[in-house]
Short mmCIF file of C-alpha atoms in Angstrom, two decimals:
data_model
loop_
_atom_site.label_atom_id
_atom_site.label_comp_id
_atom_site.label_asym_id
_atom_site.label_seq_id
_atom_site.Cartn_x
_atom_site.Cartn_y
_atom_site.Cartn_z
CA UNK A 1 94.41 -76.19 -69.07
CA UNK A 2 92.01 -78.69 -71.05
CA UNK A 3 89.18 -80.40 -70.17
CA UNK A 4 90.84 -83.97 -70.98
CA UNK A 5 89.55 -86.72 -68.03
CA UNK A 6 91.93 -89.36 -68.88
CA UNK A 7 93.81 -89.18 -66.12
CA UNK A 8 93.21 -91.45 -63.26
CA UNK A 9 92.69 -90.38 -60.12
CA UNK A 10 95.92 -92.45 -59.29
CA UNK A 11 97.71 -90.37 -61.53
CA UNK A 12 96.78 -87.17 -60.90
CA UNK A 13 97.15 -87.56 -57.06
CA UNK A 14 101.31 -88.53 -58.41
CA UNK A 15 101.34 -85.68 -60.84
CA UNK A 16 100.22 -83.44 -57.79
CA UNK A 17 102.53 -84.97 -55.11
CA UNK A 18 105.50 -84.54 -57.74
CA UNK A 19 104.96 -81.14 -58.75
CA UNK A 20 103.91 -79.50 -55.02
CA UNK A 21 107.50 -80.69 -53.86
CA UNK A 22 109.35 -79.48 -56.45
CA UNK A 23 107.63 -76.47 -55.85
CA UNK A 24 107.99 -76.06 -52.35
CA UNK A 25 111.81 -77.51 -52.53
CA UNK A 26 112.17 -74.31 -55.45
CA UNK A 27 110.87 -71.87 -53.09
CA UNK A 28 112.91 -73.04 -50.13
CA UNK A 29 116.09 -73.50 -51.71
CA UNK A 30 115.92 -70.09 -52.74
CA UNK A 31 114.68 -68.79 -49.50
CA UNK A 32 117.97 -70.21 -48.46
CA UNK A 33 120.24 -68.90 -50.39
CA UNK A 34 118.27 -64.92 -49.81
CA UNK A 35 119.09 -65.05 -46.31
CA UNK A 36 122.91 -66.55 -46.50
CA UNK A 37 121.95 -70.08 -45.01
CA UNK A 38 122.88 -71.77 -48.48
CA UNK A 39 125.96 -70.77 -50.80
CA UNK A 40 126.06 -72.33 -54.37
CA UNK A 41 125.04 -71.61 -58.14
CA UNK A 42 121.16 -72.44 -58.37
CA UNK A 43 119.07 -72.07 -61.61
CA UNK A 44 115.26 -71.99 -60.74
CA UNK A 45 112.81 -74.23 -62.06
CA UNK A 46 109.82 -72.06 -60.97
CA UNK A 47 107.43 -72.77 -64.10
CA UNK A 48 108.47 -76.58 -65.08
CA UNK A 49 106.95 -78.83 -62.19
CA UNK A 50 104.24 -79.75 -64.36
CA UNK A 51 106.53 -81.17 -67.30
CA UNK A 52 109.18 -83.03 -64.85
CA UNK A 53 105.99 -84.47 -62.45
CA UNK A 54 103.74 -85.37 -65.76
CA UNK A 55 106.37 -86.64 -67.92
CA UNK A 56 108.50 -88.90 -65.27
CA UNK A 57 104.98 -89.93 -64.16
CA UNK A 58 105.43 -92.07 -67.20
CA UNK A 59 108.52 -93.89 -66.61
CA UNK A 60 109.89 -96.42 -64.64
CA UNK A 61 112.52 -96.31 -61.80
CA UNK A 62 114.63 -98.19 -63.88
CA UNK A 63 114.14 -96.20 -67.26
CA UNK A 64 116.98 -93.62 -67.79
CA UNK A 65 117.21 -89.99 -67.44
CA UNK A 66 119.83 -87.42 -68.24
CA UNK A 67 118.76 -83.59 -67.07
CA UNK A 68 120.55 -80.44 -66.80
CA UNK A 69 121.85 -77.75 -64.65
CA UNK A 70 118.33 -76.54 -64.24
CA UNK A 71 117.63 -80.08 -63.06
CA UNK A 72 116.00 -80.01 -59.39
CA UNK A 73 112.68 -80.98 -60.49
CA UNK A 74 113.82 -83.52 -63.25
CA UNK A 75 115.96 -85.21 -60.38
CA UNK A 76 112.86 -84.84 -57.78
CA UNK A 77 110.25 -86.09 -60.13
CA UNK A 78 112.31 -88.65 -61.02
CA UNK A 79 112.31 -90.34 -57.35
CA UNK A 80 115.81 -89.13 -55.67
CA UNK A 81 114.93 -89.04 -51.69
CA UNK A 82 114.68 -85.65 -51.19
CA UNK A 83 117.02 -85.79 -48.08
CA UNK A 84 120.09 -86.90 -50.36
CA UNK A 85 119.40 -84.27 -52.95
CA UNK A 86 119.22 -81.58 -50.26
CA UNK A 87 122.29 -83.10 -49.07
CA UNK A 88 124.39 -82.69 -52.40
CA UNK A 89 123.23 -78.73 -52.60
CA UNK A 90 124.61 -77.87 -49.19
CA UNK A 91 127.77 -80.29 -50.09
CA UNK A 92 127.49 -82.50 -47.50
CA UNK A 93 129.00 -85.99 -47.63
CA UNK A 94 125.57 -87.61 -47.09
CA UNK A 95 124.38 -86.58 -50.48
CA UNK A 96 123.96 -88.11 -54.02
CA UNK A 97 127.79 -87.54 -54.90
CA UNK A 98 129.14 -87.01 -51.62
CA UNK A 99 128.88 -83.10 -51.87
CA UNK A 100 131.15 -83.22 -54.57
CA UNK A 101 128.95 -82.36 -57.55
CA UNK A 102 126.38 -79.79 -55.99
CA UNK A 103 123.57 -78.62 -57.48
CA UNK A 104 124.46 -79.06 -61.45
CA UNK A 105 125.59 -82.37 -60.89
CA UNK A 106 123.06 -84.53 -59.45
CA UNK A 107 123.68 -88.67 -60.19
CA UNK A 108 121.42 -91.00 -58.78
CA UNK A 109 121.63 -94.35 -60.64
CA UNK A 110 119.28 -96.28 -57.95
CA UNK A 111 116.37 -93.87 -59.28
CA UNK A 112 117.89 -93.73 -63.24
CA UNK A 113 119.22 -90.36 -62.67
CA UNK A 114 122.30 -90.98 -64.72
CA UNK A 115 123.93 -87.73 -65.58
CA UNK A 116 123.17 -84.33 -64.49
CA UNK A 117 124.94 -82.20 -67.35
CA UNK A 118 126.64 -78.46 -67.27
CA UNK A 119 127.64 -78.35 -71.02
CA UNK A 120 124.14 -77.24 -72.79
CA UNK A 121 123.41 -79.58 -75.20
CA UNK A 122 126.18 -82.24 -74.17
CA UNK A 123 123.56 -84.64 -72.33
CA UNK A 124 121.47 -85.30 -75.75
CA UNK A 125 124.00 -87.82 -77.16
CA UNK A 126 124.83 -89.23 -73.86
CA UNK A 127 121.32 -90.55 -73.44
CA UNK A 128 121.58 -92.52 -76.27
CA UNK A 129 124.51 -94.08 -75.26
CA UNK A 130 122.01 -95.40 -72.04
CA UNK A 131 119.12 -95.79 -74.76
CA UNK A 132 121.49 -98.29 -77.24
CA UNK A 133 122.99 -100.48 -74.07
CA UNK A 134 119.38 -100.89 -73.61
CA UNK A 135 118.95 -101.84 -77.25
CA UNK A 136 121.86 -104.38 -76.79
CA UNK A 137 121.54 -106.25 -73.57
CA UNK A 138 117.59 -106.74 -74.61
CA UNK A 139 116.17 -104.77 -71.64
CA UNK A 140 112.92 -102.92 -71.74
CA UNK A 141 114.39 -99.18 -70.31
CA UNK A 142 113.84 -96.39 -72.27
CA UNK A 143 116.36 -93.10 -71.63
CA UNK A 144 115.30 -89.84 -71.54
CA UNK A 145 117.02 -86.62 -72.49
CA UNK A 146 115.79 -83.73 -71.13
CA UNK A 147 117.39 -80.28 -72.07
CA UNK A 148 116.38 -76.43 -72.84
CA UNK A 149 115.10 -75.01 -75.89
CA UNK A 150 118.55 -73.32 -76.65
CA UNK A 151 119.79 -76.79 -76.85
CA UNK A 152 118.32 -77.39 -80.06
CA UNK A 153 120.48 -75.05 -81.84
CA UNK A 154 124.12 -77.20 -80.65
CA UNK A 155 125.28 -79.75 -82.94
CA UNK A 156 125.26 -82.52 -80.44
CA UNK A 157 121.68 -82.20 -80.94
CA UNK A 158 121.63 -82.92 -84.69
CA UNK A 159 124.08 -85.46 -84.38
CA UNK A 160 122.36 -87.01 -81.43
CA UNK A 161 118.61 -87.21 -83.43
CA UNK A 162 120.00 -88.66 -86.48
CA UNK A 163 121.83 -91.17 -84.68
CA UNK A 164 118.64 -92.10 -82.74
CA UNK A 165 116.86 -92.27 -85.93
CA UNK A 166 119.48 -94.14 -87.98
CA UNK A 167 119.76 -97.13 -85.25
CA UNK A 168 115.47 -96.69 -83.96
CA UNK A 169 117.10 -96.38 -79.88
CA UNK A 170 114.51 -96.28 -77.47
CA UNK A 171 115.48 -92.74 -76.48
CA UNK A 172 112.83 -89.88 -75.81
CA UNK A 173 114.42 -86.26 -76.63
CA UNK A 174 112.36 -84.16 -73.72
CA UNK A 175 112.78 -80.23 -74.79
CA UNK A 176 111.40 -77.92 -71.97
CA UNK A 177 110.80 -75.27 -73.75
CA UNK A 178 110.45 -72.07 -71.79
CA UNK A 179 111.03 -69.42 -74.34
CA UNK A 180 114.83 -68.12 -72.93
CA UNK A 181 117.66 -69.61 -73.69
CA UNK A 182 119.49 -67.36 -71.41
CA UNK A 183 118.92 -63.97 -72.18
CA UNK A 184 117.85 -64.74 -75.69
CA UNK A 185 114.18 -65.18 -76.88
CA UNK A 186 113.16 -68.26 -78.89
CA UNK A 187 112.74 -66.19 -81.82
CA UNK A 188 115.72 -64.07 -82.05
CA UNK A 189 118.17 -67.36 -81.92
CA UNK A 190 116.03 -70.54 -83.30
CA UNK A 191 114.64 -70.54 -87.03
CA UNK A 192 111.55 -72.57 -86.54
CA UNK A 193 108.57 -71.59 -83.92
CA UNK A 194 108.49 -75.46 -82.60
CA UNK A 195 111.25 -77.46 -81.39
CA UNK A 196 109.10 -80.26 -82.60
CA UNK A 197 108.97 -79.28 -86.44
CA UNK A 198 112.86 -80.17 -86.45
CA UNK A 199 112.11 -83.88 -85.78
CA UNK A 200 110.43 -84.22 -89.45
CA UNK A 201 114.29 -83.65 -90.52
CA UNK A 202 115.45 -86.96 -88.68
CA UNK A 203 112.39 -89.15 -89.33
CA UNK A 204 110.98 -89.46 -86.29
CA UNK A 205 107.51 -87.96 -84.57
CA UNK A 206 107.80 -84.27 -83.15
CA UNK A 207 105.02 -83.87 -80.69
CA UNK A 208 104.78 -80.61 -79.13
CA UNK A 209 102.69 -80.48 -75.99
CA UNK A 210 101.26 -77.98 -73.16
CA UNK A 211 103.54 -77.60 -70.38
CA UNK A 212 101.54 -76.12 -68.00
CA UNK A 213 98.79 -78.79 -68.57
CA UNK A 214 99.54 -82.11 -66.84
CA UNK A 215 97.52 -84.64 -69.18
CA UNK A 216 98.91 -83.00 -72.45
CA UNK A 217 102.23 -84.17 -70.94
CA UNK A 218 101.50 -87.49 -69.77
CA UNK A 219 100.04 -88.48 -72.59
CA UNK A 220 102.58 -87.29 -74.91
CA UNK A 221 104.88 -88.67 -72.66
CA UNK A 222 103.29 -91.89 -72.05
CA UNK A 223 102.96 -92.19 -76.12
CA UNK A 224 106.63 -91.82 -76.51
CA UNK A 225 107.54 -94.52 -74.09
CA UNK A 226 105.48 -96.78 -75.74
CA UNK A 227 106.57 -96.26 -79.03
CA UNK A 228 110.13 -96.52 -77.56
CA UNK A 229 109.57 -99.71 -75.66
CA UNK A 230 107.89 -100.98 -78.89
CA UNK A 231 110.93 -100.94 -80.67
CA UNK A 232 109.62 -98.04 -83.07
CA UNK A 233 112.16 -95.54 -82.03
CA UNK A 234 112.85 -91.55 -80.38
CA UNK A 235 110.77 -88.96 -80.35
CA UNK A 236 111.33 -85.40 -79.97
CA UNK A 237 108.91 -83.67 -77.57
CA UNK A 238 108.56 -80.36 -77.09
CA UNK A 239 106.58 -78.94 -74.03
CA UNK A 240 106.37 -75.29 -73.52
CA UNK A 241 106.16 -73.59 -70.64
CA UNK A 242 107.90 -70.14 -69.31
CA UNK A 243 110.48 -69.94 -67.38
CA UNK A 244 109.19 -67.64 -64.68
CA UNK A 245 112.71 -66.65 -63.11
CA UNK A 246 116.09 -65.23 -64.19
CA UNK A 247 118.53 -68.16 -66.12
CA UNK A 248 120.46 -68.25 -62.56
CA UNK A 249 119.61 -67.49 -58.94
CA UNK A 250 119.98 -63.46 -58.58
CA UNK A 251 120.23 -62.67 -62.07
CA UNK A 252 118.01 -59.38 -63.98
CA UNK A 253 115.00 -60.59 -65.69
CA UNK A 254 114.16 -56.96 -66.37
CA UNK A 255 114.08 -57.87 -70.22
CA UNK A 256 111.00 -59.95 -70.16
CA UNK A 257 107.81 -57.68 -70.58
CA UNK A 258 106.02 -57.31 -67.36
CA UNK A 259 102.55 -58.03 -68.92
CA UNK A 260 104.12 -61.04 -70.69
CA UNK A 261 105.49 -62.19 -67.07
CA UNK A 262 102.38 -62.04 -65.12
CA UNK A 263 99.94 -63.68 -67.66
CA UNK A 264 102.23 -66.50 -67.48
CA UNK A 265 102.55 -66.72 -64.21
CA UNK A 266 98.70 -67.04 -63.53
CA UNK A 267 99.03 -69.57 -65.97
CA UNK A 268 101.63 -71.54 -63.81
CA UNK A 269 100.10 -71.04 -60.26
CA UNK A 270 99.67 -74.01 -58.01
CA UNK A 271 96.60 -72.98 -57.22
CA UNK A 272 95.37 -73.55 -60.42
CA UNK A 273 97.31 -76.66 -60.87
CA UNK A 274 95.26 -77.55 -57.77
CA UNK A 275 92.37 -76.76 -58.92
CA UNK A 276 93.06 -79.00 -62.14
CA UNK A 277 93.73 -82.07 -60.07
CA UNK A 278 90.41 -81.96 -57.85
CA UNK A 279 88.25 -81.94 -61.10
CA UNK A 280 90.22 -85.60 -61.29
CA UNK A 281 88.67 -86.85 -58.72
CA UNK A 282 91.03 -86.35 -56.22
CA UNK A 283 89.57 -84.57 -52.73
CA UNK A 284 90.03 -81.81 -51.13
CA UNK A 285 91.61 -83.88 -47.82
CA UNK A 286 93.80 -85.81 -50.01
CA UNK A 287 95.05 -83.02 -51.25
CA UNK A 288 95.89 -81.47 -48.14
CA UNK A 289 97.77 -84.70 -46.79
CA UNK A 290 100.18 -84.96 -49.55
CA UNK A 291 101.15 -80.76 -48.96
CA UNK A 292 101.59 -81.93 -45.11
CA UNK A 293 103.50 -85.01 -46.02
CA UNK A 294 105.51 -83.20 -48.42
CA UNK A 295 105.99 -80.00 -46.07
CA UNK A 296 107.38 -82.42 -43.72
CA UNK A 297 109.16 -84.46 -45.87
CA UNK A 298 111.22 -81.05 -47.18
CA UNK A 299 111.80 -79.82 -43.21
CA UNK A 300 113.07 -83.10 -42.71
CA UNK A 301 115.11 -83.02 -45.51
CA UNK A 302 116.50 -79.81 -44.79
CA UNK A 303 117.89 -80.83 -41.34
CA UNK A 304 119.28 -83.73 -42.79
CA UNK A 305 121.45 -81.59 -45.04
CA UNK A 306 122.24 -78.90 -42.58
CA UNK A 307 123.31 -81.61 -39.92
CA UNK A 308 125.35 -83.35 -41.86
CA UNK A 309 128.90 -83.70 -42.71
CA UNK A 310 131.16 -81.92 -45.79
CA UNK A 311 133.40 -84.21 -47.82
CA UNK A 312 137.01 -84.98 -46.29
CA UNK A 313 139.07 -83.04 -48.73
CA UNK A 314 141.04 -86.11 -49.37
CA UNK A 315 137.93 -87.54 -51.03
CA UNK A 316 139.06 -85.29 -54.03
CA UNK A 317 141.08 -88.30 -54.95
CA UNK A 318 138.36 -90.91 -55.27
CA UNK A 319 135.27 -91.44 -57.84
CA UNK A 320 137.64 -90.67 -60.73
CA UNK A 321 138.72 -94.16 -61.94
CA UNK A 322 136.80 -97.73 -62.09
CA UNK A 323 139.19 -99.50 -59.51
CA UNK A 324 140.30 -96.64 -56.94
CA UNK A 325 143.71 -95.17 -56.75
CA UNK A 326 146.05 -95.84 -53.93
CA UNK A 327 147.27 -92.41 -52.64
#
């Protein structure tokens, strides 16, 4: 990680908060599902809390975001209570979509979680859809797309970025880069070694930042939104990180190098991510509060999800048109 001190202490103690709970919620999802308490597709996000905690640290509640299937911390970073996103995993009535959409289908407009995509690629031209009614009702909300590195190589992509360009939308193209799209490397399927260097083809900055390193985010981030809000267009950002699990839940990872692995996941440790944010001025007891408040926060969560209610299968009928259907 760098030396850069331009974080406040403000922001590092978010950046911390965000990226312990979507570690902790990671690990105890998964717990969940290893011992048969929990039963649903999951795709790990073990290895991107720092992008998703630095990079919605820049937003507002009211700016836009659409995520992906490997979403959890976009949607947690983003603000969703983590009681109602607990909720949706387990199905249960209480949560974002009434059970109904489960874990790759997370939308929570009160916190500008708009769409939570399955379709790689198919969320890129939907945020600027959100970016453009932005543009036209003369508010000050920027939308974010945030997608994998394999989604670079769909055509909604292209299409998306040069319509973005064409029409300056206040969108930010997010690319976590984590080196697997799948079970394909970056360099066997993508003909550039940056996401970023494909922006220069659309006219717009390509910024590619540390993932793993919480101010090279933020302030890419924060750069982007300003430019955005300034009327001066997208930007494609590329942070890269690793993704430090199999694409899905269960899956062999036996075909990443073990040495390759490991260095990357010192790299990605909370400890040193902890470590980082004392140097900010943030102490050792503060610190420890916001582990306990989010350790308690998650079992409370969890409860809430487990205690609750599934759907009413009738409820299959409803949240499909604008003005509800008489059965």
């Amino acid at each position: 990680m760098t030396t850069i001190n331009s974080l406040s202490s403000e922001t590092a103690r978010t950046i911390y908060r965000k990226a312990y709970l979507i570690n902790r919620t990671d690990e105890r999802f998964r717990a969940m599902l290893t011992n048969g308490e929990l039963a649903v597709a999951y795709y790990p996000v073990r290895g991107h809390e720092v992008i998703a905690a630095a990079a919605m640290a820049a937003l507002e509640t009211e700016d836009y975001l659409v995520t992906t299937y490997r979403g959890l911390h976009d949607a947690l970073a983003k603000g969703i209570p983590s009681r109602l996103l607990w909720a949706e995993f387990a199905g249960k009535r209480t949560g974002t979509c009434k059970g109904k959409g489960g874990p790759m289908h997370i939308t929570h407009p009160e916190t500008g979680v708009m769409v939570t995509t399955g379709i790689v690629g198919s969320g890129i031209p939907i945020a600027n859809g959100l970016a453009m009614s932005s543009q036209i009702r003369g508010e000050n909300r920027v939308a974010v797309a945030s997608f994998g590195d394999g989604a670079s190589n769909i055509g909604a992509f292209h299409e998306a970025l040069n319509m973005a360009s064409v029409w300056k939308l206040p969108v930010i193209f997010l690319c976590q880069n984590n080196q697997y799209a799948e079970h394909t490397t970056l360099a066997a399927g993508t003909s550039v070694s940056s996401i970023a260097e494909r922006a220069a083809g659309y006219g717009m900055p390509g910024v590619s930042c540390d993932g793993l390193d919480p101010a090279s985010v933020y302030e890419a981030m924060s750069e982007a939104v300003n430019r955005a809000r300034a009327g001066d267009g997208p930007t494609l950002l590329e942070a890269r990180t690793f993704r430090l699990l199999g694409h899905i839940f269960g899956a062999d990872y036996s075909y990443v190098p073990k040495e390759e692995l490991k260095a990357a996941e010192e790299r990605a440790s909370m400890a040193k991510l902890r470590q980082w944010i004392s140097e900010r001025q943030v102490s050792e007891a503060d610190l420890t509060q916001i582990e306990r408040e989010v350790d308690a926060e998650i079992d409370e969560a969890v409860a809430f999800a487990l205690e609750s209610e599934p759907p009413d299968p009738d409820e299959i009928r409803f949240d499909i048109y604008e003005t509800e259907q008489a059965a």
